[in-house]
Amino acid sequence: GESVGLHLPTLSVQEGDNSIINCAYSNSASDYFIWYKQESGKGPQFIIDIRSNMDKRQGQRVTVLLNKTVKHLSLQIAATQPGDSAVYFCAERYGGAQKLVFGQGTRLTINP
Amino acid sequence: DSGVTQTPKHLITATGQRVTLRCSPRSGDLSVYWYQQSLDQGLQFLIQYYNGEERAKGNILERFSAQQFPDLHSELNLSSLELGDSALYFCASSPRTQTDTQYFGPGTRLTVL
């Protein structure tokens, strides 16, 4: 079922290529950032997180980069696979606050 | 599977009605969060409970309320429903609060006719 907005930015990549999904966050006081993946009809799934005292963190096939100077976050997915097709959200948490503030999301589609 | 369960999966009701959405957090998690995801608003934080107590409030309407029970499951009550309340409602949980990653349930799709 449709789980996100119809007018999301879309990134199309060839299977096997690397994907880079970008996110601009809003609050310079944010100290914690998360990337979530949401497949159609499912809830957001945690991918990777990073704290503001870091500028890079690597996971399995994924890397998150944080540039606090320009308030920019990116998610790099290596060797993109069909199963990576989803909407990807970045989320930020303001220092001391409980709630996550989500970005609008980017739809990643994989071309065979 | 995140370990967070939500019921029902789908709910169809009429304007003016009241519904209750239920969430069971992951085993051992004390914090429960509710989010609304609609087509034009994205994912919006509604409210958080920690060990039975309200901890943080977001963009939650006065027609909506929530609670967390001693067994740590939570319910979100939506009343006087309007067409615009149609959305996906997600519950997330985390072990404690603030610095913990939130794990999301599969959601409840609410349709108000």
Coordinates of C-alpha atoms in Angstrom, one line a residue:
Chain A
G1 CA 0.0 0.0 0.0
E2 CA 1.0 3.6 -0.5
S3 CA 2.8 4.8 2.6
V4 CA 4.3 8.1 1.7
G5 CA 3.6 11.2 -0.2
L6 CA 3.2 11.2 -4.0
H7 CA 5.5 14.1 -4.7
L8 CA 8.8 12.8 -3.2
P9 CA 12.1 13.5 -4.8
T10 CA 13.2 10.4 -6.7
L11 CA 16.6 8.9 -7.3
S12 CA 16.9 6.2 -10.0
V13 CA 20.1 4.2 -10.2
Q14 CA 21.3 1.2 -12.0
E15 CA 21.6 -2.1 -10.1
G16 CA 25.1 -2.4 -8.9
D17 CA 25.9 1.3 -8.9
N18 CA 26.4 3.3 -5.8
S19 CA 23.5 5.5 -4.5
I20 CA 23.8 8.8 -2.7
I21 CA 20.8 10.2 -0.9
N22 CA 21.0 13.7 0.5
C23 CA 19.3 15.4 3.3
A24 CA 19.4 19.0 4.6
Y25 CA 18.5 19.3 8.2
S26 CA 17.1 22.3 9.9
N27 CA 18.4 22.8 13.4
S28 CA 22.1 23.5 14.1
A29 CA 21.4 22.3 17.7
S30 CA 20.6 18.8 16.5
D31 CA 23.0 16.3 17.9
Y32 CA 21.8 12.9 16.6
F33 CA 20.8 11.8 13.1
I34 CA 19.2 8.7 11.8
W35 CA 18.5 7.2 8.4
Y36 CA 15.4 5.1 8.0
K37 CA 14.2 3.0 5.1
Q38 CA 10.5 2.5 4.4
E39 CA 9.3 -0.1 2.0
S40 CA 5.8 0.1 0.7
G41 CA 3.2 -0.9 3.3
K42 CA 5.8 -1.2 6.1
G43 CA 7.0 0.9 9.0
P44 CA 10.3 2.8 8.8
Q45 CA 13.3 0.5 9.4
F46 CA 16.5 1.8 11.1
I47 CA 19.5 1.8 8.8
I48 CA 22.3 3.7 10.5
D49 CA 22.8 6.6 12.9
I50 CA 25.5 9.2 13.6
R51 CA 26.1 11.6 16.4
S52 CA 27.1 15.2 15.8
N53 CA 30.6 14.6 17.2
M54 CA 31.3 12.4 14.1
D55 CA 31.5 13.2 10.4
K56 CA 31.4 9.7 9.0
R57 CA 30.1 6.3 10.0
Q58 CA 30.0 3.1 8.1
G59 CA 27.8 0.1 8.3
Q60 CA 27.2 -2.9 6.0
R61 CA 27.1 -1.4 2.5
V62 CA 26.0 2.0 3.9
T63 CA 27.9 5.1 4.9
V64 CA 26.5 8.2 6.5
L65 CA 28.3 11.5 6.1
L66 CA 27.6 14.5 8.3
N67 CA 28.6 18.1 7.3
K68 CA 27.6 20.3 10.2
T69 CA 28.9 23.5 8.5
V70 CA 26.2 23.3 5.9
K71 CA 23.8 21.2 7.9
H72 CA 23.9 18.4 5.4
L73 CA 23.6 14.6 5.8
S74 CA 24.0 12.0 3.1
L75 CA 23.5 8.3 2.9
Q76 CA 25.7 6.3 0.5
I77 CA 24.6 2.8 -0.5
A78 CA 27.2 0.7 -2.2
A79 CA 26.4 -1.8 -5.0
T80 CA 22.7 -1.0 -5.0
Q81 CA 20.4 -4.0 -5.1
P82 CA 16.7 -4.4 -6.0
G83 CA 15.9 -4.8 -2.4
D84 CA 17.1 -1.3 -1.7
S85 CA 14.1 0.1 -3.5
A86 CA 12.3 2.1 -0.9
V87 CA 11.7 5.6 0.5
Y88 CA 14.6 6.8 2.6
F89 CA 14.1 9.3 5.4
C90 CA 16.6 11.2 7.4
A91 CA 15.6 12.3 10.9
E92 CA 17.2 14.6 13.4
R93 CA 16.9 15.0 17.1
Y94 CA 17.4 18.3 18.8
G95 CA 19.7 18.2 21.8
G96 CA 17.8 17.2 24.9
A97 CA 14.5 16.6 23.0
Q98 CA 12.7 13.3 22.7
K99 CA 11.1 13.5 19.3
L100 CA 12.5 12.8 15.9
V101 CA 12.0 15.3 13.2
F102 CA 11.8 13.6 9.8
G103 CA 12.8 15.0 6.4
Q104 CA 10.4 14.6 3.5
G105 CA 12.0 11.4 2.2
T106 CA 13.6 10.4 -1.1
R107 CA 12.3 7.5 -3.2
L108 CA 15.0 5.3 -4.5
T109 CA 14.2 3.1 -7.5
I110 CA 16.6 0.5 -9.0
N111 CA 16.8 0.0 -12.7
P112 CA 17.7 -3.6 -13.7
Chain B
D1 CA 10.5 -7.6 12.0
S2 CA 11.2 -4.8 14.5
G3 CA 9.5 -6.5 17.4
V4 CA 6.9 -3.7 17.7
T5 CA 3.4 -4.9 17.1
Q6 CA 0.4 -2.7 16.2
T7 CA -3.3 -3.6 15.8
P8 CA -5.4 -3.3 13.8
K9 CA -3.5 -3.2 10.5
H10 CA -6.4 -1.5 8.8
L11 CA -9.3 0.5 10.1
I12 CA -12.2 2.1 8.2
T13 CA -14.6 4.3 10.0
A14 CA -16.9 7.3 9.5
T15 CA -16.5 10.9 10.4
G16 CA -17.4 11.7 13.9
Q17 CA -16.5 8.3 15.2
R18 CA -13.9 7.3 17.8
V19 CA -11.2 4.6 17.3
T20 CA -8.4 3.1 19.4
L21 CA -5.1 2.0 18.0
R22 CA -2.9 -0.4 20.0
C23 CA 0.8 -0.8 20.2
S24 CA 3.0 -3.4 22.0
P25 CA 6.6 -2.3 22.3
R26 CA 9.7 -4.5 21.9
S27 CA 10.3 -6.6 24.9
G28 CA 12.2 -4.6 27.5
D29 CA 11.5 -1.2 25.9
L30 CA 10.1 1.4 28.2
S31 CA 9.5 4.3 25.8
V32 CA 6.7 4.3 23.2
Y33 CA 6.3 7.0 20.5
W34 CA 3.3 7.7 18.2
Y35 CA 3.7 9.2 14.7
Q36 CA 1.2 10.1 12.0
Q37 CA 2.2 9.7 8.4
S38 CA -0.1 11.4 5.9
L39 CA 0.4 12.1 2.2
D40 CA 0.9 15.9 2.6
Q41 CA 2.6 16.0 6.0
G42 CA 5.1 13.2 6.0
L43 CA 6.0 11.6 9.4
Q44 CA 4.9 13.8 12.3
F45 CA 5.6 13.1 15.9
L46 CA 2.5 13.0 18.1
I47 CA 3.4 11.9 21.6
Q48 CA 5.9 9.9 23.7
Y49 CA 5.3 7.8 26.9
Y50 CA 8.0 6.5 29.1
N51 CA 7.2 3.8 31.7
G52 CA 3.6 5.0 31.9
E53 CA 4.2 8.7 32.0
E54 CA 3.8 11.2 29.2
R55 CA 7.3 12.5 28.3
A56 CA 7.0 14.6 25.2
K57 CA 4.3 16.0 23.1
G58 CA 4.3 17.0 19.4
N59 CA 1.7 18.0 17.0
I60 CA -1.1 16.1 18.6
L61 CA -4.6 17.4 18.3
E62 CA -6.8 17.8 21.4
R63 CA -9.2 15.2 19.8
F64 CA -6.4 12.7 20.2
S65 CA -5.1 11.2 23.4
A66 CA -2.8 8.3 24.4
Q67 CA -1.8 6.3 27.4
Q68 CA 0.7 3.7 28.3
F69 CA -0.4 0.9 30.6
P70 CA 1.5 -1.0 33.4
D71 CA 2.4 -3.8 31.0
L72 CA 3.9 -1.0 28.7
H73 CA 1.6 -1.4 25.8
S74 CA 0.1 1.8 24.6
E75 CA -3.1 3.0 23.0
L76 CA -3.8 6.0 20.8
N77 CA -7.4 7.2 21.0
L78 CA -8.7 9.3 18.1
S79 CA -12.1 10.9 18.5
S80 CA -14.5 13.1 16.5
L81 CA -12.8 11.8 13.4
E82 CA -12.5 14.0 10.4
L83 CA -11.6 13.1 6.8
G84 CA -8.2 14.7 7.3
D85 CA -7.3 12.2 10.0
S86 CA -7.0 9.5 7.4
A87 CA -3.3 8.5 7.6
L88 CA -0.9 5.8 8.7
Y89 CA -0.3 5.8 12.4
F90 CA 3.0 4.3 13.6
C91 CA 4.2 3.3 17.0
A92 CA 7.9 3.1 17.8
S93 CA 9.7 2.0 20.9
S94 CA 13.1 2.4 22.5
P95 CA 14.7 0.9 25.6
R96 CA 14.9 4.1 27.6
T97 CA 14.6 7.5 26.1
Q98 CA 16.5 10.4 24.4
T99 CA 19.6 8.7 23.1
D100 CA 18.1 5.4 22.1
T101 CA 17.2 4.4 18.5
Q102 CA 13.5 4.1 17.9
Y103 CA 12.2 0.9 16.2
F104 CA 8.9 1.2 14.3
G105 CA 5.9 -1.0 14.1
P106 CA 4.2 -1.9 10.9
G107 CA 1.6 0.8 11.3
T108 CA -2.2 1.1 11.3
R109 CA -3.8 2.5 8.2
L110 CA -6.9 4.6 9.2
T111 CA -9.4 5.6 6.6
V112 CA -12.1 8.0 7.6
L113 CA -15.1 8.1 5.1

